PDB file of C-alpha atoms in Angstrom:
ATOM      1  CA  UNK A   1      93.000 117.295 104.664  1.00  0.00           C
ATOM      2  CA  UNK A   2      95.815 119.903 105.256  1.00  0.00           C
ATOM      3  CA  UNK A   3      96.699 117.669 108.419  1.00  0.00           C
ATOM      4  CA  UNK A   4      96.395 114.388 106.734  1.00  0.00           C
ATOM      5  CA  UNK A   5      98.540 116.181 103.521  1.00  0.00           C
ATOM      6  CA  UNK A   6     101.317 116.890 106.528  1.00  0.00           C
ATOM      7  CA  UNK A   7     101.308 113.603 108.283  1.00  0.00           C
ATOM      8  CA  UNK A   8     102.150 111.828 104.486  1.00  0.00           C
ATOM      9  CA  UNK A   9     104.695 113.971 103.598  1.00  0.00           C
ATOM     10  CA  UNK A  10     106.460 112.726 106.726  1.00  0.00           C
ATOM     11  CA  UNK A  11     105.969 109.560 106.369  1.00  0.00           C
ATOM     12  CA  UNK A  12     105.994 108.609 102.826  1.00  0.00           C
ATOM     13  CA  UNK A  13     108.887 109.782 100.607  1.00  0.00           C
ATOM     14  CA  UNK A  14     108.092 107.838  96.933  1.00  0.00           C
ATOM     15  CA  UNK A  15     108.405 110.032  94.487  1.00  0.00           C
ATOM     16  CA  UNK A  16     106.453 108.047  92.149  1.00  0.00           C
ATOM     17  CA  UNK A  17     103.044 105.649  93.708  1.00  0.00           C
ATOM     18  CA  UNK A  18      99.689 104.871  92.910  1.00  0.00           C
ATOM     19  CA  UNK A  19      97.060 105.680  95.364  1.00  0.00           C
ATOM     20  CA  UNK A  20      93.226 105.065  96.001  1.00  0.00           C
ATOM     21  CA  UNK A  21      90.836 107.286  97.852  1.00  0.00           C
ATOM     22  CA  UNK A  22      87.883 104.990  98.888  1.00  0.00           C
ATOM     23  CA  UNK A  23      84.842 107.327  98.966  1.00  0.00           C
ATOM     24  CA  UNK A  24      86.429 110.007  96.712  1.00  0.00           C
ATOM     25  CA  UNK A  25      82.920 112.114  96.333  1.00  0.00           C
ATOM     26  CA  UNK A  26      83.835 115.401  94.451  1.00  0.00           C
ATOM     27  CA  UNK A  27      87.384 114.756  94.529  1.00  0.00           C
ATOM     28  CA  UNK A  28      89.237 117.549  96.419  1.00  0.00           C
ATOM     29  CA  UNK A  29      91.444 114.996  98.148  1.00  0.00           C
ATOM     30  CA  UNK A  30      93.009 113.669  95.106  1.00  0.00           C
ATOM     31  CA  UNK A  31      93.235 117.485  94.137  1.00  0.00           C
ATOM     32  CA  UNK A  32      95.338 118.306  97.269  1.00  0.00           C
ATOM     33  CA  UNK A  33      97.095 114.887  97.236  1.00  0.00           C
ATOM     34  CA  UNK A  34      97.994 115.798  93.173  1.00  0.00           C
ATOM     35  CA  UNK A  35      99.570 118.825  94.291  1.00  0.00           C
ATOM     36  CA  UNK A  36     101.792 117.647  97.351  1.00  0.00           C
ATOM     37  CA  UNK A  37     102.886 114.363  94.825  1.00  0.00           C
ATOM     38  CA  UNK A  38     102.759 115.776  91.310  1.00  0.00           C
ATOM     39  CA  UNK A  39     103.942 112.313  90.040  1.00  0.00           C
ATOM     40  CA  UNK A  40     101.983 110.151  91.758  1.00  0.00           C
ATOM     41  CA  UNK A  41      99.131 107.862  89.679  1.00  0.00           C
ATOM     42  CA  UNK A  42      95.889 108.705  91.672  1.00  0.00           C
ATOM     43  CA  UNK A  43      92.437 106.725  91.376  1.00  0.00           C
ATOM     44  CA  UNK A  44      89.054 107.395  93.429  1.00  0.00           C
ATOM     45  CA  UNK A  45      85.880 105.316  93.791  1.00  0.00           C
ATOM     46  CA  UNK A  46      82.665 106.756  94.546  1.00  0.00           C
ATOM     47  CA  UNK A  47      78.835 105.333  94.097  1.00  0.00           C
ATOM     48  CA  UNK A  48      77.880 108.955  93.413  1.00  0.00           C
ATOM     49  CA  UNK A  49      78.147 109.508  89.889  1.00  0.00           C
ATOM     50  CA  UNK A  50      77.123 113.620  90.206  1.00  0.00           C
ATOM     51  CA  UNK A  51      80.006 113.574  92.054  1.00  0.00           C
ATOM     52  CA  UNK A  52      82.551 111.934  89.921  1.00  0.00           C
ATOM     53  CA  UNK A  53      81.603 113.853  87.155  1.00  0.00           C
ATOM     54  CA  UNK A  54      83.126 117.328  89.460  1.00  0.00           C
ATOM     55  CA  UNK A  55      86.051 115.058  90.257  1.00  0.00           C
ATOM     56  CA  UNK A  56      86.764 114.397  86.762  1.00  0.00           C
ATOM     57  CA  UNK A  57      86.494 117.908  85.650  1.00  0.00           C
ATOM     58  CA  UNK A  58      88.677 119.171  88.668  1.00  0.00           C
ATOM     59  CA  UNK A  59      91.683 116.769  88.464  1.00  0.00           C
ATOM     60  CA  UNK A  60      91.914 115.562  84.598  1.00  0.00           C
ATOM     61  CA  UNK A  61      95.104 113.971  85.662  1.00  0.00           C
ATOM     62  CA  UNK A  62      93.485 111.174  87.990  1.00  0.00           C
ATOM     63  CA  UNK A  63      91.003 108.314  87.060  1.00  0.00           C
ATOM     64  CA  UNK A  64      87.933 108.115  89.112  1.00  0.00           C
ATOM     65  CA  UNK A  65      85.460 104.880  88.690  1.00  0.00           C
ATOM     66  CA  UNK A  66      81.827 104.619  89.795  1.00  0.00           C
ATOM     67  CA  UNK A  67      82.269 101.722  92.081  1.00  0.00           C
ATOM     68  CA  UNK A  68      81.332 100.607  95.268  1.00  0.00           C
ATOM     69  CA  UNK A  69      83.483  99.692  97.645  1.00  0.00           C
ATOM     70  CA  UNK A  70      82.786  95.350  97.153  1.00  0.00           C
ATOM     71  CA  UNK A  71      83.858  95.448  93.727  1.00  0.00           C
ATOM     72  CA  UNK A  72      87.530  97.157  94.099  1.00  0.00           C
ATOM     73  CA  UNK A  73      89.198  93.921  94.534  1.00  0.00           C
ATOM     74  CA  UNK A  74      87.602  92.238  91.523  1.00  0.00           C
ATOM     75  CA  UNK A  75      87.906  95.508  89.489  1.00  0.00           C
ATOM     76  CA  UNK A  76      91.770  96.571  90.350  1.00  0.00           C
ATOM     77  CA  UNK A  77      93.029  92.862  91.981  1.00  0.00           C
ATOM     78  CA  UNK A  78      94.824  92.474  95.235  1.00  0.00           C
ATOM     79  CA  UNK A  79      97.282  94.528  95.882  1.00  0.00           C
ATOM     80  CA  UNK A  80      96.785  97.069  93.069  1.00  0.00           C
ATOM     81  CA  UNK A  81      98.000 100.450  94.878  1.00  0.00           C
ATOM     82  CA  UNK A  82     100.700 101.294  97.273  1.00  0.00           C
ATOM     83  CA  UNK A  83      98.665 103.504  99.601  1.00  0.00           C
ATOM     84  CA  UNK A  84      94.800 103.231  99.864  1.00  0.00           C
ATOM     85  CA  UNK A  85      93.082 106.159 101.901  1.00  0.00           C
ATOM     86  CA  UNK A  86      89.597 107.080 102.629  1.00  0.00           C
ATOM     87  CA  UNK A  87      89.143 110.437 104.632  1.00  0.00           C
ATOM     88  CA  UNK A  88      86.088 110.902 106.529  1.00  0.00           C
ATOM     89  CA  UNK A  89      84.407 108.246 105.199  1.00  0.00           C
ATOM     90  CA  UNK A  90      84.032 104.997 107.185  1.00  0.00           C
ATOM     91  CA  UNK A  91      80.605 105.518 108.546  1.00  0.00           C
ATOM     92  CA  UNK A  92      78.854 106.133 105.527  1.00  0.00           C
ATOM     93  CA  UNK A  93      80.370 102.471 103.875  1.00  0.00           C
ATOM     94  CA  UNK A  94      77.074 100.139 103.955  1.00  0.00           C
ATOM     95  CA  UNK A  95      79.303  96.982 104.005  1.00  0.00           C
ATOM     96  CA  UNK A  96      80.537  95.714 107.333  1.00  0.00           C
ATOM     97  CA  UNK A  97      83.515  97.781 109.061  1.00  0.00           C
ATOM     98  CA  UNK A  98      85.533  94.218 108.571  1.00  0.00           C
ATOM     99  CA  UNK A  99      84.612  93.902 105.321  1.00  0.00           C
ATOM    100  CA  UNK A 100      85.768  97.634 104.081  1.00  0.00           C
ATOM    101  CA  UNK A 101      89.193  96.923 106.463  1.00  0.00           C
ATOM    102  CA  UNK A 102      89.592  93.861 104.530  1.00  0.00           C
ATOM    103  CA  UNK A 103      88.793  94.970 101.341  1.00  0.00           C
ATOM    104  CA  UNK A 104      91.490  98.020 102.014  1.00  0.00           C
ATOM    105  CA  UNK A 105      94.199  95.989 103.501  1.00  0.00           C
ATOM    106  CA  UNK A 106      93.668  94.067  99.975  1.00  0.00           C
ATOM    107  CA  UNK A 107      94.245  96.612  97.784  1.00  0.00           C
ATOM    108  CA  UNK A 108      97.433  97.951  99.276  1.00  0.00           C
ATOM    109  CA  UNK A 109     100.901  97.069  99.406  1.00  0.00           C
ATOM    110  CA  UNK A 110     102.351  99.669 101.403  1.00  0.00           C
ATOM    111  CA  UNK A 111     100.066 102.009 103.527  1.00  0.00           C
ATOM    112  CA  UNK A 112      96.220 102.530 104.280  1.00  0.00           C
ATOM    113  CA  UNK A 113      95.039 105.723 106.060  1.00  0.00           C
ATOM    114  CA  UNK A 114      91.661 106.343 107.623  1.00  0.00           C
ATOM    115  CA  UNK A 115      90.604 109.388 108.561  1.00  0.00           C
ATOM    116  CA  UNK A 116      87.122 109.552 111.117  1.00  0.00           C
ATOM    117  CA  UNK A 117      86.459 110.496 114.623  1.00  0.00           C
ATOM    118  CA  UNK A 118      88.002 107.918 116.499  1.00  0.00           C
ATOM    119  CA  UNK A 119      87.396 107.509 120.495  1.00  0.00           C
ATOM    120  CA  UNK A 120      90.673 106.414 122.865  1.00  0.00           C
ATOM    121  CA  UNK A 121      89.100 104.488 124.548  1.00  0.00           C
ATOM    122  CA  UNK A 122      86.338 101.186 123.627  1.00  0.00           C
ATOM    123  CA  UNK A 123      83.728 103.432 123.517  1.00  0.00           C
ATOM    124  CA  UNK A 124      81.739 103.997 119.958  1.00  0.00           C
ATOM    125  CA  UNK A 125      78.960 106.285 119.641  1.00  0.00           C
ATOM    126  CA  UNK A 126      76.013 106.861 116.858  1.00  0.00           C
ATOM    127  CA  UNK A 127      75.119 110.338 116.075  1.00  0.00           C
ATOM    128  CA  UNK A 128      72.942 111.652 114.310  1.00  0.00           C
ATOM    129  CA  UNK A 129      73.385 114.780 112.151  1.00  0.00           C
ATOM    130  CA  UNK A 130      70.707 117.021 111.059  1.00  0.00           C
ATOM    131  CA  UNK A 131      70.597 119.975 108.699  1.00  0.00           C
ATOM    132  CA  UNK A 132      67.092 121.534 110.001  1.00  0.00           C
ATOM    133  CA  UNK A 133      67.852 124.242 107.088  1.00  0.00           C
ATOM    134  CA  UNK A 134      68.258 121.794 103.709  1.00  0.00           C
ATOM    135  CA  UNK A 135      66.308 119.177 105.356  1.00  0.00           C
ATOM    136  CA  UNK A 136      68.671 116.225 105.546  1.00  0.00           C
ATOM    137  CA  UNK A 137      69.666 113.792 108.640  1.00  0.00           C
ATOM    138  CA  UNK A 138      72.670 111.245 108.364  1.00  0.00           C
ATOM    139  CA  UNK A 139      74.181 109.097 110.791  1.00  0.00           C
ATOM    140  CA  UNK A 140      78.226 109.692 112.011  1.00  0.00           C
ATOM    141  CA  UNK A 141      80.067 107.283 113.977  1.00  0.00           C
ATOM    142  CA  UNK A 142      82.784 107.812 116.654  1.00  0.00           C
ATOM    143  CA  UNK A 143      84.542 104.452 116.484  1.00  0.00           C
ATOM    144  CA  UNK A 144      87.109 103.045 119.128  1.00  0.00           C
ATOM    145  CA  UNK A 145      90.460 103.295 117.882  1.00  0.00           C
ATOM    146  CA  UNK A 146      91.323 100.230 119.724  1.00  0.00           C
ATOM    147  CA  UNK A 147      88.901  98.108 118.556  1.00  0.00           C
ATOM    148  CA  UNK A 148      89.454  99.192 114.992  1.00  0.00           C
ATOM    149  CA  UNK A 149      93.542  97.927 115.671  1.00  0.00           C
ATOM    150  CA  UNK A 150      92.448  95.027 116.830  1.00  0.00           C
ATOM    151  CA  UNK A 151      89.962  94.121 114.134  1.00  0.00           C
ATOM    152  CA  UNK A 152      93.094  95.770 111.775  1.00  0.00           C
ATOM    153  CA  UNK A 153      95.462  93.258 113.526  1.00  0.00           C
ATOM    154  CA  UNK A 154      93.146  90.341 113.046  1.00  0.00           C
ATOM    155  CA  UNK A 155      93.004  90.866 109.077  1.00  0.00           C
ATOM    156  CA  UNK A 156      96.416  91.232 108.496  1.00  0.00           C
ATOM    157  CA  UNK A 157      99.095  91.898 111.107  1.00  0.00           C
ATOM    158  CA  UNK A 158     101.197  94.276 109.052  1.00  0.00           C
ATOM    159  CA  UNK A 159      98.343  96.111 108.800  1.00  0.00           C
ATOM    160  CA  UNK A 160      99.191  98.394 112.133  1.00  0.00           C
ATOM    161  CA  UNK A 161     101.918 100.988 111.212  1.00  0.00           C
ATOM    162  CA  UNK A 162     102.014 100.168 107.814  1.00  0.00           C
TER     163      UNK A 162
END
């Protein structure tokens, strides 16, 4: 987040915004993003509703909505935030990769961020995770950053450096 929280301050300089993180969980990236743009109007989305109720109670100044990620456009309406971001969460979305790009491009009018492991080259991997002391496997995805451009690209061809 603290790199992420660099990179925007460089590149975005609106004082006042609305934002979306997609995949919001617990909310500690609206927290950070609250305190690096006090003014900003900041919304997450999560199916987890434990974890909404933490982000509530930790930023009281953002609005966070139990909602997965297919119903954003019909909830908020195209182009409803300037930047949409969703750190470290791409390969746990159980929609299509195109239809989460798609969805994301849709919702903003100025800048999307993604945040994953990304490989150089056209090479995407499945991993799976295992915590052999709380019991629990997941699955994590390196995904080819060209591929994801190009699939960015096809959507909507403002998409890339936007």
């Amino acid at each position: 987040t603290d790199s992420f929280l660099d990179f925007l301050t460089q590149q975005v300089d609106d004082e006042r915004a609305t934002a979306i993180d997609i995949g919001c969980g617990a909310g500690a990236n609206c927290h950070w993003l609250h305190q690096e743009f006090p003014e900003w109007d900041l919304t997450g989305i999560d199916v987890d509703e434990e974890l909404l109720k933490i982000a509530r109670e930790r930023n009281p100044d953002a609005e966070f909505n139990a909602l997965p990620i297919e119903e954003a456009i019909s909830e908020f309406g195209d182009g409803a935030f300037e930047y949409v971001m969703s750190l470290q969460f791409i390969s746990f979305v159980e929609t299509s990769r195109r239809e989460f790009l798609e969805v994301t491009c849709e919702l903003a009018t100025e800048g999307v961020a993604f945040t994953s492991l990304f490989s150089e080259g056209w090479i995407e991997q499945e991993t799976t995770a295992r915590d052999l002391d709380e019991g629990w496997e997941g699955q994590y995805i390196v995904y080819s950053l060209p591929r994801l451009e190009a699939e960015l690209a096809e959507i909507d061809p403002a998409a890339i450096g936007k």
